[in-house]
Tab-separated table of C-alpha atoms and ligand atoms in Angstrom:
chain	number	residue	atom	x	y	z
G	1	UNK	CA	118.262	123.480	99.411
G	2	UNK	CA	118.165	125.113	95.649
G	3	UNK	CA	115.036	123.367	94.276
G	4	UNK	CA	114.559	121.560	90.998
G	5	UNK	CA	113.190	123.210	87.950
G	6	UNK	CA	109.677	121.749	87.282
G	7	UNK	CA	109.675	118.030	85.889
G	8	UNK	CA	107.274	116.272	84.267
G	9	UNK	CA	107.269	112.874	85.663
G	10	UNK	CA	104.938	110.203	84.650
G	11	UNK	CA	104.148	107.632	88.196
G	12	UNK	CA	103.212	104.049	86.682
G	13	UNK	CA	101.496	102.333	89.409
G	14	UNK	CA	101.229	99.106	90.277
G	15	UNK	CA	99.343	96.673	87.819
G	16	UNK	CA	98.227	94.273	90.766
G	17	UNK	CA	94.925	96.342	91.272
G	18	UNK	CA	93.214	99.914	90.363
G	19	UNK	CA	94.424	102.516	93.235
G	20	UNK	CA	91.716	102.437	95.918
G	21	UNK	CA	91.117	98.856	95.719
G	22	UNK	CA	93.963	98.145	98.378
G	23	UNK	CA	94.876	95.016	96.781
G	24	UNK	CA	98.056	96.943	95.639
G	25	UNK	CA	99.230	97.148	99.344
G	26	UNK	CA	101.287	100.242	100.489
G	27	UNK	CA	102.314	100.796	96.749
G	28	UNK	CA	98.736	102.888	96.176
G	29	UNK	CA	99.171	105.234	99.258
G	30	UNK	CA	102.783	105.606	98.396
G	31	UNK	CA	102.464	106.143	94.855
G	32	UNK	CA	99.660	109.125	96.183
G	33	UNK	CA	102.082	110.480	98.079
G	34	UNK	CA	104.341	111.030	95.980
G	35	UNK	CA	102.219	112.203	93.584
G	36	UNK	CA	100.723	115.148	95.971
G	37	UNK	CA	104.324	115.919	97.427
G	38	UNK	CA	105.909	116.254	93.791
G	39	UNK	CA	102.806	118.387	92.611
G	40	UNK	CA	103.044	120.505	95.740
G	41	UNK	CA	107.065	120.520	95.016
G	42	UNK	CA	106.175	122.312	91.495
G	43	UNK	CA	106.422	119.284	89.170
G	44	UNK	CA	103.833	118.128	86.509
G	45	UNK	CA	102.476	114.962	87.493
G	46	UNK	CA	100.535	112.373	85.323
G	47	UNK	CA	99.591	108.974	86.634
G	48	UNK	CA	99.354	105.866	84.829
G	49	UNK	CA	97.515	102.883	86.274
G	50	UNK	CA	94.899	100.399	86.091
G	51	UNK	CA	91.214	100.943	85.093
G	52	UNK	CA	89.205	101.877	87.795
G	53	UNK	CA	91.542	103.684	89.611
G	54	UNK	CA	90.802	106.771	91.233
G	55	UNK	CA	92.683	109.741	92.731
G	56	UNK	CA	90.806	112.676	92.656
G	57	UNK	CA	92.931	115.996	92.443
G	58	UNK	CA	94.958	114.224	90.115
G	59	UNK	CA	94.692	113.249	86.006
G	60	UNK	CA	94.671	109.454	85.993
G	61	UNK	CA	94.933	107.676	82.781
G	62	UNK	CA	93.581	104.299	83.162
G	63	UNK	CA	94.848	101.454	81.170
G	64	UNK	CA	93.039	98.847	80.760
G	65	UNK	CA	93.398	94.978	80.645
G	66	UNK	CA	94.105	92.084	83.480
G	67	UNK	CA	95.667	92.559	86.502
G	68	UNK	CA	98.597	90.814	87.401
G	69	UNK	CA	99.309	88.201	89.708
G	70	UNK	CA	100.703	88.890	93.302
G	71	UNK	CA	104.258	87.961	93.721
G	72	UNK	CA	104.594	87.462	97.479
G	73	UNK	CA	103.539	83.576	98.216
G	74	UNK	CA	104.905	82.090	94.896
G	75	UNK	CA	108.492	80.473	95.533
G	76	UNK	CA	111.641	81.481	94.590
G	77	UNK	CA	111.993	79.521	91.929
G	78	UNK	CA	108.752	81.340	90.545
G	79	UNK	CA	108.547	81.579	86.314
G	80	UNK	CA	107.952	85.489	85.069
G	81	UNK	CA	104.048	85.331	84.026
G	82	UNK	CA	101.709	87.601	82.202
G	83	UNK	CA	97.860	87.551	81.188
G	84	UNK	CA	96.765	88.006	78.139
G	85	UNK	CA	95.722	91.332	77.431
G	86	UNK	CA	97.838	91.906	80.785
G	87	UNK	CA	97.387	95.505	82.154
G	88	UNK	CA	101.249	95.645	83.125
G	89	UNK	CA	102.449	95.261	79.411
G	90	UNK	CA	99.560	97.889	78.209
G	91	UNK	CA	100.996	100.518	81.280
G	92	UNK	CA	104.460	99.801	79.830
G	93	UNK	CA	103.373	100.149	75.864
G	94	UNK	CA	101.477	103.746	76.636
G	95	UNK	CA	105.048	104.816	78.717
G	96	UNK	CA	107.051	104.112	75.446
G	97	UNK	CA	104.387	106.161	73.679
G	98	UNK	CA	104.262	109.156	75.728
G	99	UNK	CA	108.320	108.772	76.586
G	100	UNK	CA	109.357	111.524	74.888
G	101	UNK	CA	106.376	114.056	76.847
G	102	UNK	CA	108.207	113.271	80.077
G	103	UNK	CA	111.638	113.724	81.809
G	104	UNK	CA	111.601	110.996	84.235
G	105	UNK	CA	109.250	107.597	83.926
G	106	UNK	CA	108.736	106.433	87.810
G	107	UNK	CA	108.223	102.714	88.002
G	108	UNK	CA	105.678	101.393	91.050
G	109	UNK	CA	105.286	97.935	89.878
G	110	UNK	CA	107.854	95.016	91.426
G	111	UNK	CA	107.332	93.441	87.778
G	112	UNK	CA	110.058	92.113	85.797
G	113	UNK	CA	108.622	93.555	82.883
G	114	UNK	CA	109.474	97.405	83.654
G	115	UNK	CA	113.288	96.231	84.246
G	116	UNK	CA	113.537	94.389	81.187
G	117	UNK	CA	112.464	97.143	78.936
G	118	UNK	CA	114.113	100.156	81.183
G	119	UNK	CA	117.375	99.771	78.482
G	120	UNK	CA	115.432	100.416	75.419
G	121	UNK	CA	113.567	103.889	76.876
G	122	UNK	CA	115.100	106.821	75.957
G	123	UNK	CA	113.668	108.666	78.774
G	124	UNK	CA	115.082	107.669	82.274
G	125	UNK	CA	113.098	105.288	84.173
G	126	UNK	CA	113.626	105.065	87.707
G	127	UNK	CA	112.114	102.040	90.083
G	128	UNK	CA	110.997	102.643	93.203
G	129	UNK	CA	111.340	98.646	94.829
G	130	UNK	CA	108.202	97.823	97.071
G	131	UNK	CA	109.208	94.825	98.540
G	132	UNK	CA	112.630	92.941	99.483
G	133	UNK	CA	114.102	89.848	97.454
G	134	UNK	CA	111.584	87.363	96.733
G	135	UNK	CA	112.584	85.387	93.504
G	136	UNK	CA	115.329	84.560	91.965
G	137	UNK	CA	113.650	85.974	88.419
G	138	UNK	CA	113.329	89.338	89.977
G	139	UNK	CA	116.870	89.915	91.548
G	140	UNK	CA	118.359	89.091	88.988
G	141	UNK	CA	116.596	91.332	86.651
G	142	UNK	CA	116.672	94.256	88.898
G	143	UNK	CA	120.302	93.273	89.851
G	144	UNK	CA	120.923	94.031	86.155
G	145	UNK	CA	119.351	97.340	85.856
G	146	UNK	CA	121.161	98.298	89.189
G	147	UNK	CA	124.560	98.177	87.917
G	148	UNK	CA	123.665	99.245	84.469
G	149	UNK	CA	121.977	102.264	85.203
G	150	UNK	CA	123.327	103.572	89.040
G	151	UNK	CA	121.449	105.233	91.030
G	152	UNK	CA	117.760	104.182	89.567
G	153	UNK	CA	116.723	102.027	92.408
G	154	UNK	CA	115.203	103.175	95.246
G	155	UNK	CA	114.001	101.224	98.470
G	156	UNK	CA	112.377	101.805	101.785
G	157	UNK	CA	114.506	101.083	103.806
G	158	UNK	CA	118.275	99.654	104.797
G	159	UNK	CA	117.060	96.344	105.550
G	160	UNK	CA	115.055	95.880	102.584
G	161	UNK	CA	117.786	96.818	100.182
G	162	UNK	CA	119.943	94.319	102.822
G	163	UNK	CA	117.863	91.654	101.127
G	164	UNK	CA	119.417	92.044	97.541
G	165	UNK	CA	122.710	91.407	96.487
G	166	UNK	CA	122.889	94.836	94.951
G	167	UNK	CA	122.311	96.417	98.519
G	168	UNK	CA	124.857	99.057	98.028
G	169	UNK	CA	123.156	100.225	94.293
G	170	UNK	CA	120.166	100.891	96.497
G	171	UNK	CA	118.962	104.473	97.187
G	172	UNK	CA	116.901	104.595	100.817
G	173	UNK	CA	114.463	106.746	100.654
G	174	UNK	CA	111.990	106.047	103.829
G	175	UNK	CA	108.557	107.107	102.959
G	176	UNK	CA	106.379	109.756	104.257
G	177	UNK	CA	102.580	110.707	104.902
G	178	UNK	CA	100.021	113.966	104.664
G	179	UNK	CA	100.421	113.978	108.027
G	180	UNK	CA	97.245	116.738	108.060
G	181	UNK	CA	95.066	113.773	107.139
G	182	UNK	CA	96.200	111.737	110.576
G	183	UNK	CA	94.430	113.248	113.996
G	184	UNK	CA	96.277	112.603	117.307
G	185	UNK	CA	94.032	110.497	119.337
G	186	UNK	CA	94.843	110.922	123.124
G	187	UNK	CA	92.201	108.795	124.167
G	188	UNK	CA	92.587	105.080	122.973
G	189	UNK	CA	89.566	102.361	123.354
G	190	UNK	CA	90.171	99.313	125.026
G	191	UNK	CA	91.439	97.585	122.011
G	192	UNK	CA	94.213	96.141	119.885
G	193	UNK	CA	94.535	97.025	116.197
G	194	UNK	CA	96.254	94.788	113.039
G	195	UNK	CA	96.085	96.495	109.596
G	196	UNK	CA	97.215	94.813	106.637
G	197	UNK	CA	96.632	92.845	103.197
G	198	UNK	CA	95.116	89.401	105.265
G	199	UNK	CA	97.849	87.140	103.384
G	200	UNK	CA	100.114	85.085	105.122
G	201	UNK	CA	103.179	86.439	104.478
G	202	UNK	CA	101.730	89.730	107.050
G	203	UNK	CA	101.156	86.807	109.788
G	204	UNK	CA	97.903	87.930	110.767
G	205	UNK	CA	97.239	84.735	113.102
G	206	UNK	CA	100.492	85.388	115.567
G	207	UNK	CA	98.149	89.001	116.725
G	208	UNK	CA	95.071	86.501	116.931
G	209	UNK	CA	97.172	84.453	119.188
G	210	UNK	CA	97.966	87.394	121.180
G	211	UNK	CA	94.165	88.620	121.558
G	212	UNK	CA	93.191	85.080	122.636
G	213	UNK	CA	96.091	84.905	125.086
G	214	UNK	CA	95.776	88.489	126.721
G	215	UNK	CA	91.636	88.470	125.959
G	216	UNK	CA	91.925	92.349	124.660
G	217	UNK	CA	90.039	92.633	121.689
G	218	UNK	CA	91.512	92.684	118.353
G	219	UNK	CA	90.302	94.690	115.187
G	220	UNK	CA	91.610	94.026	111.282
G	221	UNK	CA	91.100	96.258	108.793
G	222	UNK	CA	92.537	95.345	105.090
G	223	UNK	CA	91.682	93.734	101.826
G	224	UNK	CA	90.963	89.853	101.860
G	225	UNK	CA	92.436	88.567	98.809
G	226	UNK	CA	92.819	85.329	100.645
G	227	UNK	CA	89.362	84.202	101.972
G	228	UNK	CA	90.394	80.722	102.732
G	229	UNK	CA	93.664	82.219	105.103
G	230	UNK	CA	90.826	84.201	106.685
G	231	UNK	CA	88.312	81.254	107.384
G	232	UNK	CA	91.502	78.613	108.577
G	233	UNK	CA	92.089	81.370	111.329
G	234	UNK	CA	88.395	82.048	112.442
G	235	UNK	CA	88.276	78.202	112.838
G	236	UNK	CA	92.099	77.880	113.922
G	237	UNK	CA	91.206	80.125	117.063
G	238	UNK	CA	87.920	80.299	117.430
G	239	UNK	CA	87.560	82.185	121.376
G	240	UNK	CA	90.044	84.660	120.452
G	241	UNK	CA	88.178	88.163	120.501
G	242	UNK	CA	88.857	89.575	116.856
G	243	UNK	CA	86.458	91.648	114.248
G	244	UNK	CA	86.988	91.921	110.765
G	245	UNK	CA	86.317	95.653	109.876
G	246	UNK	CA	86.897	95.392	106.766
G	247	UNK	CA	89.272	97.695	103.865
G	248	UNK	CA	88.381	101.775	104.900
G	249	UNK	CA	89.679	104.475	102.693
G	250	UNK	CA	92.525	106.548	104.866
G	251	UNK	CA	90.455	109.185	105.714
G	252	UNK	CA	88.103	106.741	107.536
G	253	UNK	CA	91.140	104.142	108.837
G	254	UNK	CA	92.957	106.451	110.532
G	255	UNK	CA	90.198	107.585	112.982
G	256	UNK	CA	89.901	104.195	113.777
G	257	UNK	CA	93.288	103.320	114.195
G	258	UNK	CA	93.782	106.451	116.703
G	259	UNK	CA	91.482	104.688	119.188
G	260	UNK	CA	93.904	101.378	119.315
G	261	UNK	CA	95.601	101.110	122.245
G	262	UNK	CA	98.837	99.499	119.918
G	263	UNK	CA	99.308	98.292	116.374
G	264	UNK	CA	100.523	94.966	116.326
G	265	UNK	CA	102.416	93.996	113.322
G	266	UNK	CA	103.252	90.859	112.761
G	267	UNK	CA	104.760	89.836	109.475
G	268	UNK	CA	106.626	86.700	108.518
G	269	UNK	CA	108.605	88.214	105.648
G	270	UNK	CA	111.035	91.485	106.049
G	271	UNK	CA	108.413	94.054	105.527
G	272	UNK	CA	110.350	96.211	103.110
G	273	UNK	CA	108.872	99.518	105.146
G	274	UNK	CA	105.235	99.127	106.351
G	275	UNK	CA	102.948	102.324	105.556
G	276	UNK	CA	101.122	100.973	108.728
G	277	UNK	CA	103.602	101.421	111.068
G	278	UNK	CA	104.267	105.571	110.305
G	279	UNK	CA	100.091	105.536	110.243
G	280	UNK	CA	99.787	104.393	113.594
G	281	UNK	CA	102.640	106.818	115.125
G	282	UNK	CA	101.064	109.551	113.140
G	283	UNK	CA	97.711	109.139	115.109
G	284	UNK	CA	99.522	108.753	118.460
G	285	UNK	CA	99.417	104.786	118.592
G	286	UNK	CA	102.769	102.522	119.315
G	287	UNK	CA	103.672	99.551	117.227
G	288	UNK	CA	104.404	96.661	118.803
G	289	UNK	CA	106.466	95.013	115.758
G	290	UNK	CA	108.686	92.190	114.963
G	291	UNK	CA	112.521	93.143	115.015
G	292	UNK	CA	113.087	92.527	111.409
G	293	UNK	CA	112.573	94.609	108.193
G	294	UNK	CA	111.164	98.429	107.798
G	295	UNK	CA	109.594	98.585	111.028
G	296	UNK	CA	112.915	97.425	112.906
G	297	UNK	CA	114.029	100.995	111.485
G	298	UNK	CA	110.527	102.984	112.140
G	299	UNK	CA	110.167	102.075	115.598
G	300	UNK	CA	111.798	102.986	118.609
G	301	UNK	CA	112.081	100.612	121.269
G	302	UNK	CA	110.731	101.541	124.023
G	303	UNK	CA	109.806	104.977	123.104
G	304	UNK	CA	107.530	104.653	120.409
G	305	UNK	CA	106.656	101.128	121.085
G	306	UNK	CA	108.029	97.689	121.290
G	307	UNK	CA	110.205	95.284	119.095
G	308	UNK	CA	109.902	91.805	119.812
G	309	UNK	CA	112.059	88.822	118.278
G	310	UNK	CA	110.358	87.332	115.185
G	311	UNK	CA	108.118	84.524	115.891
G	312	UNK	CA	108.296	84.918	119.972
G	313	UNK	CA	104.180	85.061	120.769
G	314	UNK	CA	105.507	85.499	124.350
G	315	UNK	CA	107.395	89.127	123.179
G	316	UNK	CA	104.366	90.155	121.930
G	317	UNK	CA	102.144	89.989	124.934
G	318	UNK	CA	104.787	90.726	127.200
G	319	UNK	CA	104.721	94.192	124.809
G	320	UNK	CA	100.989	94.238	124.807
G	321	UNK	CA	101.723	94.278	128.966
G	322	UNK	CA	103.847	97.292	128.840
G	323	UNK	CA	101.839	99.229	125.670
G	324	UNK	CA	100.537	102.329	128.335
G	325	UNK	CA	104.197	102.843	129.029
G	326	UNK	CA	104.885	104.166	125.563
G	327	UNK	CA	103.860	108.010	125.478
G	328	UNK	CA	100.907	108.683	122.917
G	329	UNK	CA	102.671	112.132	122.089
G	330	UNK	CA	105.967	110.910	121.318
G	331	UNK	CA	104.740	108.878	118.606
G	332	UNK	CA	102.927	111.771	117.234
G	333	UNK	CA	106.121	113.509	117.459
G	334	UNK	CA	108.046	111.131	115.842
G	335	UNK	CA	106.080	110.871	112.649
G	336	UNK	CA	106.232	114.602	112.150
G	337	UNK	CA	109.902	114.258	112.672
G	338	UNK	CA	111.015	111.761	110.627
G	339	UNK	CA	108.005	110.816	108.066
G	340	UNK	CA	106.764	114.159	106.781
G	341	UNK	CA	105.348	114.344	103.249
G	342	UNK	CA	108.148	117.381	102.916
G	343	UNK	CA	111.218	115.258	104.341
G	344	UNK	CA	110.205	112.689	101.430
G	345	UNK	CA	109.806	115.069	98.683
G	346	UNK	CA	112.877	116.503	100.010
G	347	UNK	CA	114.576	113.107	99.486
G	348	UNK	CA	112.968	112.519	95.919
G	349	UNK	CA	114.102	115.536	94.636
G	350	UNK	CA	117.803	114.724	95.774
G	351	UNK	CA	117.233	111.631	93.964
G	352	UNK	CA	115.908	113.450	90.973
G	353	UNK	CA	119.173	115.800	90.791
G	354	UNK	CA	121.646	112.721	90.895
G	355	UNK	CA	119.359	110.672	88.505
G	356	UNK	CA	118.919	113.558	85.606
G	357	UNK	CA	122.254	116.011	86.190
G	358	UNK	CA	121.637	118.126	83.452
G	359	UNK	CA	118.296	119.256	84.440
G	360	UNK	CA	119.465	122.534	86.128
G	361	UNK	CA	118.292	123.678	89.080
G	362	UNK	CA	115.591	126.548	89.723
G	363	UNK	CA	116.992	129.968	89.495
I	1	LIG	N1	95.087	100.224	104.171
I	1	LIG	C1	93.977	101.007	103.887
I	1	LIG	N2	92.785	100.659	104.455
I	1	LIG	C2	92.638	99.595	105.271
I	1	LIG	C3	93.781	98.818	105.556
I	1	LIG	C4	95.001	99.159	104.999
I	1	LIG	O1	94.045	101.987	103.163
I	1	LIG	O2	91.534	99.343	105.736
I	1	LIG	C5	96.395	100.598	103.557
I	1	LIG	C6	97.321	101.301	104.520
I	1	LIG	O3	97.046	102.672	104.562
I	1	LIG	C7	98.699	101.012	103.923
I	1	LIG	C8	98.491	99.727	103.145
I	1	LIG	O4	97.102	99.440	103.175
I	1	LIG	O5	99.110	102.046	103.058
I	1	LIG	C9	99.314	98.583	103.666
I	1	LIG	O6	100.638	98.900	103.375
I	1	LIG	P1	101.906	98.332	104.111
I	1	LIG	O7	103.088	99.111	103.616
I	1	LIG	O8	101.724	98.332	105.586
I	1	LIG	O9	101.995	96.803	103.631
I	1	LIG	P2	101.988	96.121	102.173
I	1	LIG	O10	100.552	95.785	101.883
I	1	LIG	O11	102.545	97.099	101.186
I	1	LIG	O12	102.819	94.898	102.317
């Protein structure tokens, strides 16, 4: 494939949280991503996003003011809200100021805000969509930009985009990982692992259930932005063998995920992709997963782990049952197939070519 000449594409990240603090989900390891793969790929990067953030290797210009509320538990019906002083508007005011230094603006943030104003940039601003339809508010604002400006919305995957009614304006573009950074573990301990934001829409309590019914230990690792979630399941099930290991940077998550025997991932909304899922496989670990969403289309039943039908608990141990049937080195496999850091920036540059045709390609 003829590459692109060199862009310079700012990355606005989410304004839920600096990157590193996790509270910004998979958005901050995709957003890094994408950052190394495009560098890598030849492109100037620059990275706008919250105070506090860090990514070192990369030039991070932190804005500053108050994060902005989560969007996944608040209704459909949910109003469009901002803080004063909000961090999302100040991201969005420094983009219009530094518009004309860029060829391509890369939204992060499922914010109506970033829609709203995408008309009045001059520079093209792309949205990469983190999560499926959740309010009303937000389709219909991205629905807008969707038809108005083709080809600027991208998703994770088929089933997330299945969510909106502008499905077929959706560009799937998968995700990928620094797959160098993930170590095949062969040998698994005799435990269980969940990773995750503990919030309710990622179900935590269905893999407690699980660890209390098969009495293999569980561990969690994730931000708690919901303490109270976290205490009503402690007390909910309180013989079920589960530790709280708290949020690790990758580096340090992924040697600990290697030793799980299987990831269980339970969510109660369509997980638009789950980062988790491709982080497990890349160390070698199945996913036992609900049949619904992104990991519907990441795993392979039966081969890289199980699928269960949402909500059965009984599918899920049953899976747990048969976990030592799924081959450690298939999974492996399968991430460096299909979820390569190069297969994405592959993808994002294809993306690039439709979004800005006249940039020519490299010689
Ligand atoms: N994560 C992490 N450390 C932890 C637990 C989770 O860095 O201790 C990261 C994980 O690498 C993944 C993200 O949290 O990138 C969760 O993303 P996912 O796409 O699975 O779900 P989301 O939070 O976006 O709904």
């Amino acid at each position: 494939m003829v590459g692109l000449r060199s862009l310079r594409i700012l990355l606005l990240s989410t304004p839920v949280g600096p990157l590193g603090s996790g509270l910004g989900g998979g958005v901050e390891l995709t957003l890094q991503n994408i950052a190394k793969i495009l560098q890598a790929q030849g492109h100037q990067i620059a990275i706008a996003a919250p105070a506090g953030s860090i990514y070192p290797g990369f030039a991070v210009v932190e804005i500053p003011g108050h994060p902005q509320p989560t969007a996944q538990s608040a209704g459909r019906d949910a109003l469009i809200t901002l803080p004063e002083n909000s961090v999302l508007g100040n991201l969005w005011e420094y983009a219009w100021r530094v518009q004309a230094d860029y060829d391509l603006l890369l939204n992060f943030a499922y914010d109506w805000l970033p829609f709203y104003l995408t008309p009045f940039f001059q520079t093209v601003v792309a949205h990469l969509v983190s999560m499926g339809s959740l309010t009303d508010a937000m389709d219909e604002i991205i629905d807008r930009v969707a038809r108005q400006f083709p080809g600027t919305i991208g998703v994770h995957s088929a089933a997330q985009a299945a969510t909106f009614t502008f499905a077929e304006h959706c560009r799937v573009l998968g995700n990928g990982l620094d797959l160098s950074l993930y170590e095949f573990c062969s040998t698994p301990e005799p435990y269980l692992g969940w990773v995750g934001r503990l919030a309710p829409e990622k179900g935590l309590e269905d893999a407690v259930i699980v660890a209390e019914k098969t009495g293999i230990p569980l561990k969690i690792w994730g931000v708690m932005p919901d303490v109270p979630y976290w205490h009503d399941i402690c007390d909910q099930y309180p013989d079920a063998p589960i530790a709280y290991e708290g949020f690790l940077p990758t580096a340090e998550l992924q040697r600990a995920l290697g030793r799980c025997q299987a990831l269980l991932m339970t969510p109660h909304w369509v997980e638009a992709f789950g980062n988790v899922a491709i982080e497990a496989l890349a160390c070698g670990v199945p996913v036992i997963a609900y049949r619904r969403g992104g990991p519907a289309e990441i795993v392979s039943h039966g081969k890289t782990g199980w699928l269960v039908e949402p909500g059965s608990i009984e599918g899920l141990v049953e899976a747990v049952h048969r976990r030592s049937e799924i081959n450690r080195f298939t999974c492996r496999a399968e991430a460096e197939a299909k979820y390569s850091l190069t297969a994405m920036g592959d993808r994002l540059e294809e993306w690039f070519r439709y979004l800005l045709p006249s940039i020519q390609s490299r010689p």
